[in-house]
CSV table of C-alpha atoms and ligand atoms in Angstrom, one decimal:
chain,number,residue,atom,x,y,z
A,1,UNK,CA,-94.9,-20.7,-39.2
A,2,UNK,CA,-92.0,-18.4,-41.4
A,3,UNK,CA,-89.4,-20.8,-42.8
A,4,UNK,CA,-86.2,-20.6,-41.6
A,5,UNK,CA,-83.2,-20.2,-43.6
A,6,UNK,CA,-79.7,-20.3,-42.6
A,7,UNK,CA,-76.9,-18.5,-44.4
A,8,UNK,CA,-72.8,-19.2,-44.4
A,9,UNK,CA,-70.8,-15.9,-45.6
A,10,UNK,CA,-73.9,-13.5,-44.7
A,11,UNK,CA,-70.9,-10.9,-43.9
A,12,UNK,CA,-70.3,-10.9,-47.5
A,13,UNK,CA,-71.7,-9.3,-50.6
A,14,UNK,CA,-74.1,-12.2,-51.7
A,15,UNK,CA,-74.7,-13.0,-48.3
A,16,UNK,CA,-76.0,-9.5,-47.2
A,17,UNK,CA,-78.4,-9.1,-50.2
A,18,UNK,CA,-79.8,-13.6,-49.9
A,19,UNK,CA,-80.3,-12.1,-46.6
A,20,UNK,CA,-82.6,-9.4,-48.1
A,21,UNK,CA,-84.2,-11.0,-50.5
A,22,UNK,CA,-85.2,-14.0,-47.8
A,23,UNK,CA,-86.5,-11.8,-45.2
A,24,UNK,CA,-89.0,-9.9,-48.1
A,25,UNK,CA,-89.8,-13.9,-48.6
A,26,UNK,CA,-91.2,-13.9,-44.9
A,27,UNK,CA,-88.0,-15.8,-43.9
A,28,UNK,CA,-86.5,-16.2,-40.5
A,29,UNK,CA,-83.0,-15.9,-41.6
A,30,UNK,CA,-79.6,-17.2,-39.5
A,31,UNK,CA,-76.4,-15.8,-40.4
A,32,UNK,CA,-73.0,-17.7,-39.9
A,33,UNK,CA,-70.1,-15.8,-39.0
A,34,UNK,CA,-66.3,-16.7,-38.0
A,35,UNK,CA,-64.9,-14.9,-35.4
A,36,UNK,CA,-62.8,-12.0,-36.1
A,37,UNK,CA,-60.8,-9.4,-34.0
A,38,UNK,CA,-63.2,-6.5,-35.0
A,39,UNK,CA,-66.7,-6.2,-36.2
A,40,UNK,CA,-67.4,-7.2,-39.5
A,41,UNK,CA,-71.0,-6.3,-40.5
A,42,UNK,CA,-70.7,-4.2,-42.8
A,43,UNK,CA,-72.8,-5.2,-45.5
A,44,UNK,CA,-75.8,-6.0,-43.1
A,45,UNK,CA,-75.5,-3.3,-40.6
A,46,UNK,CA,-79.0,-2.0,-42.3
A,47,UNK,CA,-81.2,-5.6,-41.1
A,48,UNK,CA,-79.1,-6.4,-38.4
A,49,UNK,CA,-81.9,-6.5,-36.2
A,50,UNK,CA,-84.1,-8.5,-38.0
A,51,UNK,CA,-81.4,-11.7,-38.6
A,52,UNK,CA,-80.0,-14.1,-35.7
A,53,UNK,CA,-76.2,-14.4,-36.3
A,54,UNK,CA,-74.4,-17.2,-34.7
A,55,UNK,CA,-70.8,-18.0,-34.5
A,56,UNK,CA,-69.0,-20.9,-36.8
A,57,UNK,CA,-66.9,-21.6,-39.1
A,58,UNK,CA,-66.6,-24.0,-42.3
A,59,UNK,CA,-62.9,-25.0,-41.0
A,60,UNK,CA,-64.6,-26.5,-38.1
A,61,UNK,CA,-67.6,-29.3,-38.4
A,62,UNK,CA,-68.6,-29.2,-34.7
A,63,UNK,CA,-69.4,-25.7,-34.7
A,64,UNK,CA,-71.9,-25.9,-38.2
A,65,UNK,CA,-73.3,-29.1,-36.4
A,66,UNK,CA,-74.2,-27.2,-33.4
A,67,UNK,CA,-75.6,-24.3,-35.1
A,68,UNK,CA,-77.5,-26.6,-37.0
A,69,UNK,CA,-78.7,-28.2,-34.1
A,70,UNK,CA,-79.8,-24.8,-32.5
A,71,UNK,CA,-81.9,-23.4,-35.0
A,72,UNK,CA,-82.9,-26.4,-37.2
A,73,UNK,CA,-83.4,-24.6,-40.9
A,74,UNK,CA,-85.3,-25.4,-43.5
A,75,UNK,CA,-83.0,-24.3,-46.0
A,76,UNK,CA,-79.0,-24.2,-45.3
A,77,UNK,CA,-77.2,-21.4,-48.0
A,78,UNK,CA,-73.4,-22.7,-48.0
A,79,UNK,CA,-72.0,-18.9,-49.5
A,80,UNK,CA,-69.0,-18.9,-47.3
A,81,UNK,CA,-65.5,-19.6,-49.2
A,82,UNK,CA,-62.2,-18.2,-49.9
A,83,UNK,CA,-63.4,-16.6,-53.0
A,84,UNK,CA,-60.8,-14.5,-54.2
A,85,UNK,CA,-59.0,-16.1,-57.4
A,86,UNK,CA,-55.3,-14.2,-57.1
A,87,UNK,CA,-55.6,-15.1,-53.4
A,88,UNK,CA,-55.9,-18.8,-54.0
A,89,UNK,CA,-51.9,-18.9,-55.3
A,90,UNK,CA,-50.8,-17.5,-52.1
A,91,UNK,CA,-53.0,-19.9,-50.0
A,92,UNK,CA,-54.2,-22.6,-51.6
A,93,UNK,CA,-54.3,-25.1,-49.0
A,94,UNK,CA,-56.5,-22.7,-46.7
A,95,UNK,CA,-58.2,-22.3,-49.9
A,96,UNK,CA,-59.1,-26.3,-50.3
A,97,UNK,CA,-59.6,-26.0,-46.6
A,98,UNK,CA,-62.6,-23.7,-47.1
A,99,UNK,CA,-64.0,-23.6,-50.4
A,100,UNK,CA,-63.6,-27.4,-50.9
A,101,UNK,CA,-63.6,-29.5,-47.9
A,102,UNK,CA,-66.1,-26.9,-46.1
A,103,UNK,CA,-68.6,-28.1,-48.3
A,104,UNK,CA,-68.5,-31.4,-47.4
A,105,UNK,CA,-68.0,-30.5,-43.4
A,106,UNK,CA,-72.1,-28.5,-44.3
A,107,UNK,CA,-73.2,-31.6,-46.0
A,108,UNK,CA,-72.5,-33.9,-43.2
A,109,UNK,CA,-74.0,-31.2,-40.9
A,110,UNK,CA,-76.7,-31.3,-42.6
A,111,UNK,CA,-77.0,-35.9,-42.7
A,112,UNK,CA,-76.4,-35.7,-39.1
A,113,UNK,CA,-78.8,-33.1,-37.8
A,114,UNK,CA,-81.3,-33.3,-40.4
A,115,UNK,CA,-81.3,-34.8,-44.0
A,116,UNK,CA,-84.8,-33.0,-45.0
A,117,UNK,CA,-82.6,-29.7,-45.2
A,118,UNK,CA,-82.8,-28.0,-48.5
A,119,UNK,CA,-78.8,-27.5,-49.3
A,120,UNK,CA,-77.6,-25.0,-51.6
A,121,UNK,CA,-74.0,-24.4,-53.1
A,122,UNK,CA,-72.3,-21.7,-53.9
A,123,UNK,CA,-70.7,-23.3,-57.4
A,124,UNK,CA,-68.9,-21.1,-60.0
A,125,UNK,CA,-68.0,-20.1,-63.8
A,126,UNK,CA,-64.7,-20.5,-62.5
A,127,UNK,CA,-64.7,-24.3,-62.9
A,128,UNK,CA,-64.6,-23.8,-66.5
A,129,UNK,CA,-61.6,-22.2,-66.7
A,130,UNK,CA,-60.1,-22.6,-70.2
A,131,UNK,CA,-63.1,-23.0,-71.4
A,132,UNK,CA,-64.1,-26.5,-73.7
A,133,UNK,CA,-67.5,-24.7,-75.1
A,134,UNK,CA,-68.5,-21.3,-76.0
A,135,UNK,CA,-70.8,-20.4,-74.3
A,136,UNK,CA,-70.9,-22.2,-71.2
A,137,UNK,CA,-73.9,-24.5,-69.6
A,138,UNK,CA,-74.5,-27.3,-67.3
A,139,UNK,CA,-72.8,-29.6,-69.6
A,140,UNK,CA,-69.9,-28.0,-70.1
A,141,UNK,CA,-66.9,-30.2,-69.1
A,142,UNK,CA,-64.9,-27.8,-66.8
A,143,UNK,CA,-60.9,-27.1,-66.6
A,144,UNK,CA,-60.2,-25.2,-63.6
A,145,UNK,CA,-57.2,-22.8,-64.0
A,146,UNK,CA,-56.9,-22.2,-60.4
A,147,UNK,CA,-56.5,-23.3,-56.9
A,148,UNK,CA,-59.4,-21.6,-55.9
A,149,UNK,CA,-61.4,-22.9,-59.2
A,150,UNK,CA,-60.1,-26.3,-58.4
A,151,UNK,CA,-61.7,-26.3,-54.7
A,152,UNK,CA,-65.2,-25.0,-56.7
A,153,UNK,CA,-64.8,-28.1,-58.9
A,154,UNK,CA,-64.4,-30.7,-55.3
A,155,UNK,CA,-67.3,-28.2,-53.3
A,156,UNK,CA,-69.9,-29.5,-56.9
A,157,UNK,CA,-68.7,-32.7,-57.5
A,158,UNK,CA,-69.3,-33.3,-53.5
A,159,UNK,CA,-73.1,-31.5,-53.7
A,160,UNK,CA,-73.6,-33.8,-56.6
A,161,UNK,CA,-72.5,-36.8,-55.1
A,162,UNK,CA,-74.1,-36.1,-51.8
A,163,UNK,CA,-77.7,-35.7,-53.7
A,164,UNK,CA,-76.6,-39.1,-55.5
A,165,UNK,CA,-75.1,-40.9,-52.6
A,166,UNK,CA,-77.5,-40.2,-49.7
A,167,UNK,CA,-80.8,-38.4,-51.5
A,168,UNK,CA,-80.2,-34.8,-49.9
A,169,UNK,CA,-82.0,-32.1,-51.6
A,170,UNK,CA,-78.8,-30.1,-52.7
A,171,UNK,CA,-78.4,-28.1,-55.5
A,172,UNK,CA,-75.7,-26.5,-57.2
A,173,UNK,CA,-75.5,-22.9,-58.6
A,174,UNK,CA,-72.9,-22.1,-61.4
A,175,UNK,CA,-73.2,-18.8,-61.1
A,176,UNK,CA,-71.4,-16.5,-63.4
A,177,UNK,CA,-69.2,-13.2,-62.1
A,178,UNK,CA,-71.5,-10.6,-60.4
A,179,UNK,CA,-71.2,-7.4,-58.7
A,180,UNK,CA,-72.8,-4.7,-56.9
A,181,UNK,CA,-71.9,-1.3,-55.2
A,182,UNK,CA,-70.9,-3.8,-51.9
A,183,UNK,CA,-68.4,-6.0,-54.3
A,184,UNK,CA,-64.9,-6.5,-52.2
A,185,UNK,CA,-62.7,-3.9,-53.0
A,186,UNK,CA,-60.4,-6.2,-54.7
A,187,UNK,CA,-62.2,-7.7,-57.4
A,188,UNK,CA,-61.6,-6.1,-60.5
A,189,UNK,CA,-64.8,-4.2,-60.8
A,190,UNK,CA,-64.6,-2.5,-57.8
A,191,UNK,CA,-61.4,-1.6,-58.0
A,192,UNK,CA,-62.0,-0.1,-61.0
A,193,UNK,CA,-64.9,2.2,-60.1
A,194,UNK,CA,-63.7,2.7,-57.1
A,195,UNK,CA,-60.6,4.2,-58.8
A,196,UNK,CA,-62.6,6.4,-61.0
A,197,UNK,CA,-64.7,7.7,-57.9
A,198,UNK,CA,-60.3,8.4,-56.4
A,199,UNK,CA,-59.4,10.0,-59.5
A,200,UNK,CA,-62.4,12.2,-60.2
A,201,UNK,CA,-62.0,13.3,-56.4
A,202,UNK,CA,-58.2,13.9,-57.2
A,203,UNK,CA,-57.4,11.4,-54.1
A,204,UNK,CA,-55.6,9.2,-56.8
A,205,UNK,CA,-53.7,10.0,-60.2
A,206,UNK,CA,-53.5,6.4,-62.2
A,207,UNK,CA,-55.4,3.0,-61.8
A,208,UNK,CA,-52.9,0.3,-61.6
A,209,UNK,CA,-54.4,-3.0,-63.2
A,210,UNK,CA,-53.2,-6.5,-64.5
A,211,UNK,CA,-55.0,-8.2,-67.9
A,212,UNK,CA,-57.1,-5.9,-69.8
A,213,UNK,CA,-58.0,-8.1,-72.1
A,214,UNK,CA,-59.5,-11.3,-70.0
A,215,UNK,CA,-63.4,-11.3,-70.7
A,216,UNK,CA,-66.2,-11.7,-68.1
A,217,UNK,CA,-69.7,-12.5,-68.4
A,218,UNK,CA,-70.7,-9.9,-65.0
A,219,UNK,CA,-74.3,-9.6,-63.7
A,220,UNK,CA,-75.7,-7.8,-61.0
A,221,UNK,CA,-75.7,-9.7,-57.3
A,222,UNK,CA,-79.1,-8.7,-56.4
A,223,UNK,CA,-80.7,-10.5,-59.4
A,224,UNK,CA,-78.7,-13.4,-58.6
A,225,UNK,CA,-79.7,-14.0,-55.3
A,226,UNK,CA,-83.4,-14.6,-56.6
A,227,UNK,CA,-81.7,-17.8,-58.3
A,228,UNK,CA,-80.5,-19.6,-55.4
A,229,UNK,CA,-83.5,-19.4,-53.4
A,230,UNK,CA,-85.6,-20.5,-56.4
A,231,UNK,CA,-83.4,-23.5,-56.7
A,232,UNK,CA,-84.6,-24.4,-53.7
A,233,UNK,CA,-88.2,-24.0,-54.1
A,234,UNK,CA,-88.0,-26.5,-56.6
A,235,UNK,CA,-89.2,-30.3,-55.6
A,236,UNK,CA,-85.8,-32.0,-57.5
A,237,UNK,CA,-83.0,-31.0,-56.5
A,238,UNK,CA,-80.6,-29.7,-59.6
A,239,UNK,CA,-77.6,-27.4,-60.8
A,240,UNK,CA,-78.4,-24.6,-63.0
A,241,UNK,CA,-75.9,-22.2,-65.3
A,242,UNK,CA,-77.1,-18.4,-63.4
A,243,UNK,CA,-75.3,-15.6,-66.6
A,244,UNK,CA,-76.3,-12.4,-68.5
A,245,UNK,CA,-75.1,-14.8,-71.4
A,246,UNK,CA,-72.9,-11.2,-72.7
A,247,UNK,CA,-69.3,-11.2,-72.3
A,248,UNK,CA,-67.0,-8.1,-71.8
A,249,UNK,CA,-63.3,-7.1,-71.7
A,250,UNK,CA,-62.0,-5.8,-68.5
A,251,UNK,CA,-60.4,-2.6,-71.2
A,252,UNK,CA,-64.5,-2.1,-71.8
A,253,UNK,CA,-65.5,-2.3,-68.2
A,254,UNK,CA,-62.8,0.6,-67.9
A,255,UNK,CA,-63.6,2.1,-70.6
A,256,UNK,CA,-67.6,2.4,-69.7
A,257,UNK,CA,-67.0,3.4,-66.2
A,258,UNK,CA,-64.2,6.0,-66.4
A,259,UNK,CA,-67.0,7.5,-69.2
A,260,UNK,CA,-69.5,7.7,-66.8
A,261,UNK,CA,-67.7,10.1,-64.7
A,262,UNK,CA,-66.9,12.0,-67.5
A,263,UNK,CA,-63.1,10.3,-67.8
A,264,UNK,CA,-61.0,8.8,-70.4
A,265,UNK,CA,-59.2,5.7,-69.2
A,266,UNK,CA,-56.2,6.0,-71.2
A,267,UNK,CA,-55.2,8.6,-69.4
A,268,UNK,CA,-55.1,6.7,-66.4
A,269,UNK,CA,-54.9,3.0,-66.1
A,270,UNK,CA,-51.6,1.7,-66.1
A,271,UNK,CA,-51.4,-1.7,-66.7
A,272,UNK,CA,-49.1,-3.4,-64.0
A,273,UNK,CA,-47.2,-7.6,-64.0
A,274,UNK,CA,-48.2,-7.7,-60.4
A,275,UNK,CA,-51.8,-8.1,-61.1
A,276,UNK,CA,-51.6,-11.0,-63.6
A,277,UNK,CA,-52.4,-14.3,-62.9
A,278,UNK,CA,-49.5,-17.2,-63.1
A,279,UNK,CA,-53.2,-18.7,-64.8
A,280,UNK,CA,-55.8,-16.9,-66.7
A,281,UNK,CA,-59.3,-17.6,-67.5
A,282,UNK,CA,-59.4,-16.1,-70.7
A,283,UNK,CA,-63.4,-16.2,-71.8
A,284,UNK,CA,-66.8,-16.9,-70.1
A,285,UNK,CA,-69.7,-16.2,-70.9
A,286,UNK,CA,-73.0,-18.4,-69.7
A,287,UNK,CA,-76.3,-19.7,-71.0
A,288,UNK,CA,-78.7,-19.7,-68.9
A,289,UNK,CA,-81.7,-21.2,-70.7
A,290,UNK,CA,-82.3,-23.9,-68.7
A,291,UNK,CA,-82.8,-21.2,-65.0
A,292,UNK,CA,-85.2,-19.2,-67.4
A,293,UNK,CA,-87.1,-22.2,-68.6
A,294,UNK,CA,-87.4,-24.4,-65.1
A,295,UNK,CA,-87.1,-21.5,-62.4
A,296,UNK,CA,-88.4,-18.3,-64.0
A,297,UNK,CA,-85.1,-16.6,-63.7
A,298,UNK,CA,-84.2,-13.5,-66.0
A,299,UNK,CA,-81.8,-11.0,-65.2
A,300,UNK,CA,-83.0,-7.6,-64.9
A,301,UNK,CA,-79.7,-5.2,-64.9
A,302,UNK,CA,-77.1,-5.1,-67.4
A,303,UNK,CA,-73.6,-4.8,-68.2
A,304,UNK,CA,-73.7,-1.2,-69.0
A,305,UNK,CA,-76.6,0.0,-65.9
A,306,UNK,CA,-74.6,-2.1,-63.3
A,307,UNK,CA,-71.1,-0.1,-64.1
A,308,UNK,CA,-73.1,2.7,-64.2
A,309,UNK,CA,-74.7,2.1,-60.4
A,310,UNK,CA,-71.3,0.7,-59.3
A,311,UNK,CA,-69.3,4.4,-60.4
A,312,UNK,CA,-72.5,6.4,-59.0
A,313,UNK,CA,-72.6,4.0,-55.2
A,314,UNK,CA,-68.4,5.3,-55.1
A,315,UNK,CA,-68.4,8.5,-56.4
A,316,UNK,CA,-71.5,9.1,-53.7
A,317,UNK,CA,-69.5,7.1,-50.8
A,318,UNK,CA,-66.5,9.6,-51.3
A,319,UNK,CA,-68.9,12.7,-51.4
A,320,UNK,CA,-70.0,11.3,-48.2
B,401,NAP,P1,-67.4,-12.7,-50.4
B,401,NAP,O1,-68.0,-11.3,-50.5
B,401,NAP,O2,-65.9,-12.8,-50.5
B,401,NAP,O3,-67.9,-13.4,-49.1
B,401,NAP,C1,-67.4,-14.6,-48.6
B,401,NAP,C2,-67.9,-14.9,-47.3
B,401,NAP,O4,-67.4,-16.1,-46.8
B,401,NAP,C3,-67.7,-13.8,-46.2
B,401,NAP,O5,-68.8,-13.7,-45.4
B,401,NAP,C4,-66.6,-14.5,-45.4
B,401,NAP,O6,-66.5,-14.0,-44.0
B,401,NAP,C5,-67.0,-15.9,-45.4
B,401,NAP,N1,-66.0,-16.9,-45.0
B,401,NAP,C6,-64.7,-17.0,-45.5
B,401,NAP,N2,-64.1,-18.1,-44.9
B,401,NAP,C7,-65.0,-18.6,-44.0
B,401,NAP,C8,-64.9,-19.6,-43.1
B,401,NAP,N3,-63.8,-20.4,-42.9
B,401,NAP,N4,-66.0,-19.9,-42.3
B,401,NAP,C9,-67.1,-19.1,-42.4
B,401,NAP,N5,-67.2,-18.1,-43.2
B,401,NAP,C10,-66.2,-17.8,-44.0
B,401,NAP,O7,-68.0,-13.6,-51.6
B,401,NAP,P2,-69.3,-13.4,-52.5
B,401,NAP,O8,-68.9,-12.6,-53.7
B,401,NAP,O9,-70.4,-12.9,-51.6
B,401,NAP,O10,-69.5,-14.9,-53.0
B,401,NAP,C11,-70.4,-15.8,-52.3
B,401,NAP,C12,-70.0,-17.2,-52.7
B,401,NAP,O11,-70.3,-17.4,-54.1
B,401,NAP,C13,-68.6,-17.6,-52.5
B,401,NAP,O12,-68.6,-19.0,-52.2
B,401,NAP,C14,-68.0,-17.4,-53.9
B,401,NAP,O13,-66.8,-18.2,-54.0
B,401,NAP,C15,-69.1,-17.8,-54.7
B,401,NAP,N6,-69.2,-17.2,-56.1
B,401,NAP,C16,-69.2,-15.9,-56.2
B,401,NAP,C17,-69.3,-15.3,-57.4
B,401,NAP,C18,-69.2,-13.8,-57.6
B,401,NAP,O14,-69.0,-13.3,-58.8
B,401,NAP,N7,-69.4,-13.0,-56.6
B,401,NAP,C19,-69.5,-16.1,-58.6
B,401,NAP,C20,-69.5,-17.5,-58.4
B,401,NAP,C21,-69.4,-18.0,-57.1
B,401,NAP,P3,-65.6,-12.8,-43.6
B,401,NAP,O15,-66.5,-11.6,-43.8
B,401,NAP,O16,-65.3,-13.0,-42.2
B,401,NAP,O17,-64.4,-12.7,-44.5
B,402,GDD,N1,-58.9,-8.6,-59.2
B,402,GDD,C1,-58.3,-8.1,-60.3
B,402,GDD,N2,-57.5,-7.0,-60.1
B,402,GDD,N3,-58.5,-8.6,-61.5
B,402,GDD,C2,-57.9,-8.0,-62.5
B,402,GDD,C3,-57.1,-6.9,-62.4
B,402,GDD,C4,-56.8,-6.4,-61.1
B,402,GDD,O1,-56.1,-5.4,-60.9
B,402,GDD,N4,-56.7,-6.6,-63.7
B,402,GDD,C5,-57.2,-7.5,-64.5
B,402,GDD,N5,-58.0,-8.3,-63.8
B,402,GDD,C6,-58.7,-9.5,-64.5
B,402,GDD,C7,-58.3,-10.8,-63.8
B,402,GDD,O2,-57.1,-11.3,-64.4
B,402,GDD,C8,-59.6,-11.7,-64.3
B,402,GDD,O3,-59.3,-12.1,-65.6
B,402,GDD,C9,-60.7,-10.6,-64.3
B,402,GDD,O4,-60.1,-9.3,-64.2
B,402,GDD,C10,-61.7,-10.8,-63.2
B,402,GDD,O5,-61.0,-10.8,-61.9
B,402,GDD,P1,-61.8,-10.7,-60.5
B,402,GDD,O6,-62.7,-9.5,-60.5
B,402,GDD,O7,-60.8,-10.9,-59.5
B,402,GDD,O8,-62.8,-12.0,-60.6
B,402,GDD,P2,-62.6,-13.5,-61.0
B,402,GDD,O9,-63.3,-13.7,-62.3
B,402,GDD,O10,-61.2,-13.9,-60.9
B,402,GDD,O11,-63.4,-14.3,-59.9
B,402,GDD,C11,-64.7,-13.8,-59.4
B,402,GDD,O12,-65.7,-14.5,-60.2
B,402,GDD,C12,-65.7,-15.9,-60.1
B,402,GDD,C13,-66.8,-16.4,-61.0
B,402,GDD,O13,-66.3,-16.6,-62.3
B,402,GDD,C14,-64.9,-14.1,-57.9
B,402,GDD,O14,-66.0,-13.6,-57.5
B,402,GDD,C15,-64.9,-15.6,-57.7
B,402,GDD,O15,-65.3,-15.9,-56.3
B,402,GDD,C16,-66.0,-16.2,-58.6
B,402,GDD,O16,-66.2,-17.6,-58.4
């Protein structure tokens, strides 16, 4: 009989390529989604057919309970959050609502229907904020420098305590920034190659951007998704540090993908106040030993070859 997996956020980028990655796995996989206005499927219009999606929503316990109840997983993904950063200034309470407290409205889900559930949780780099230790691992005290970094902090200290408090197989996953041609527009990758694909098209003349100099540690979403699902294949329950372990300026990821389309940033980006934070994080950059020693995880696209698929994936969607 296939496992079945059920996944919160499957509408979003790590959500449409878990869903993937489970269904090469032989999965039966579930998909969560809030009700919106319009369609929203985007990112999984391609397997559609092959995944079950049901209607809920983390601000609301009865509905995960009953979609629990309806198709009794195996394995229970909890992606779904408020996950952009600058976003979590203007709403913070709706970002507490979901990122933090939704966690704990899954978890109890999960003891009420069925505590055998495998539980995984979409932790983040973001909890280390201004950073105590270069580079960063599992025992790294963290200092959240935002409201939505501060909900990250409550939605792992919750999966912890849950594992502690009641024996649930939940694990955490601290994973680093990553990215992929589906990547909200918003996030600073994307907007960046997006850009370049604008201004090699002549749609758009500048690239308006906040901090150049903040420093990420970005893999590639794809290889990340293999992660989670090993963390649950494991028979102890655990959180793990998921990074390239390289760190890079947001000036070099302009830099790299305004080259690739044969650009030279400095002629275009503009760097604007209304894109900084009122609270930066300034440096990360993760070790992952321990997910290569105890799940076999390595990443297998870099820095350079995932701005370089990112700019080709845009510069390709326009021509379309
Ligand atoms: P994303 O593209 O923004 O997707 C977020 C998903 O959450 C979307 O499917 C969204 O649904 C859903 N959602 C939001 N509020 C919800 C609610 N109240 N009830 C049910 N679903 C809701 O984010 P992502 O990049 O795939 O990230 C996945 C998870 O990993 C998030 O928890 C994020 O915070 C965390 N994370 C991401 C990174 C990264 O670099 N990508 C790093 C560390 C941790 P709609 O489509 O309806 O908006
Ligand atoms: N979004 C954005 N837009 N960021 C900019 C811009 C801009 O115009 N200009 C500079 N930046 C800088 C931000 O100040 C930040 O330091 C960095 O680029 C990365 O910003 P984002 O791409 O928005 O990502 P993030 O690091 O804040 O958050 C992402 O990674 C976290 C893991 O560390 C999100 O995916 C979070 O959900 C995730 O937890």
């Amino acid at each position: 009989m296939a496992k079945r997996a059920l996944i919160t956020g499957i509408t979003g980028q790590d959500g449409s390529y878990l869903a993937e990655h489970l269904l090469a796995e032989g999965y039966e996989v579930i998909g969560v989604m809030r009700r919106s206005s319009t369609v929203n499927i985007e990112r999984i219009s391609h397997i559609q057919d092959r995944l079950t999606l049901l209607s809920g929503d983390l601000m609301d316990e009865v509905s995960l309970i009953n979609v629990l109840r309806d198709c009794r997983p195996h394995e229970v993904y909890n992606l779904a959050a408020q996950s952009f950063v600058q976003a979590s200034w203007s709403q913070p309470v709706l970002t507490g609502e979901t990122t933090a407290l939704g966690v704990t409205r899954m978890l109890d889900a999960i003891r009420i229907i069925d505590p055998e559930i495998r539980f995984y949780q979409a932790s983040s780099s973001e909890m280390f904020g201004r950073v105590q230790a270069v580079p960063q691992d599992e025992n790294t005290p963290f200092y959240p420098r935002s409201p939505y970094g501060v909900a990250k902090v409550y939605g792992h200290w919750i999966t912890v305590n849950y594992r502690e408090s009641y024996g649930l197989h939940a694990s955490s996953g601290i994973l680093f920034n990553h990215e992929s041609p589906r990547r909200g527009l918003e996030f600073v990758t994307r907007k960046v190659t997006n850009g370049v694909a604008r201004i090699k098209n002549g749609l758009d003349t500048e690239l308006r951007l906040g901090n150049l100099e903040a420093h990420r540690d970005w893999g590639y979403a794809a290889d990340y998704v293999r992660a989670m699902w090993a963390m649950l294949q494991r028979d102890t329950p655990d959180d793990f540090v998921i990074a390239t372990g390289e760190t890079h300026s947001v000036r070099e990821l302009c830099e790299v993908a305004f080259a690739a389309a044969g650009l030279n940033y400095e002629e275009f980006v503009v760097v604007d106040p209304v894109f900084f934070r009122p609270a930066e994080v300034d440096l990360l950059v993760g070790d992952s030993s321990k997910a290569h020693r105890l799940l076999g995880w390595k990443c297998d696209v870099d820095f350079y070859g995932l701005v370089e698929m990112m700019v080709a994936a845009d510069l390709q969607a326009l021509q379309r």
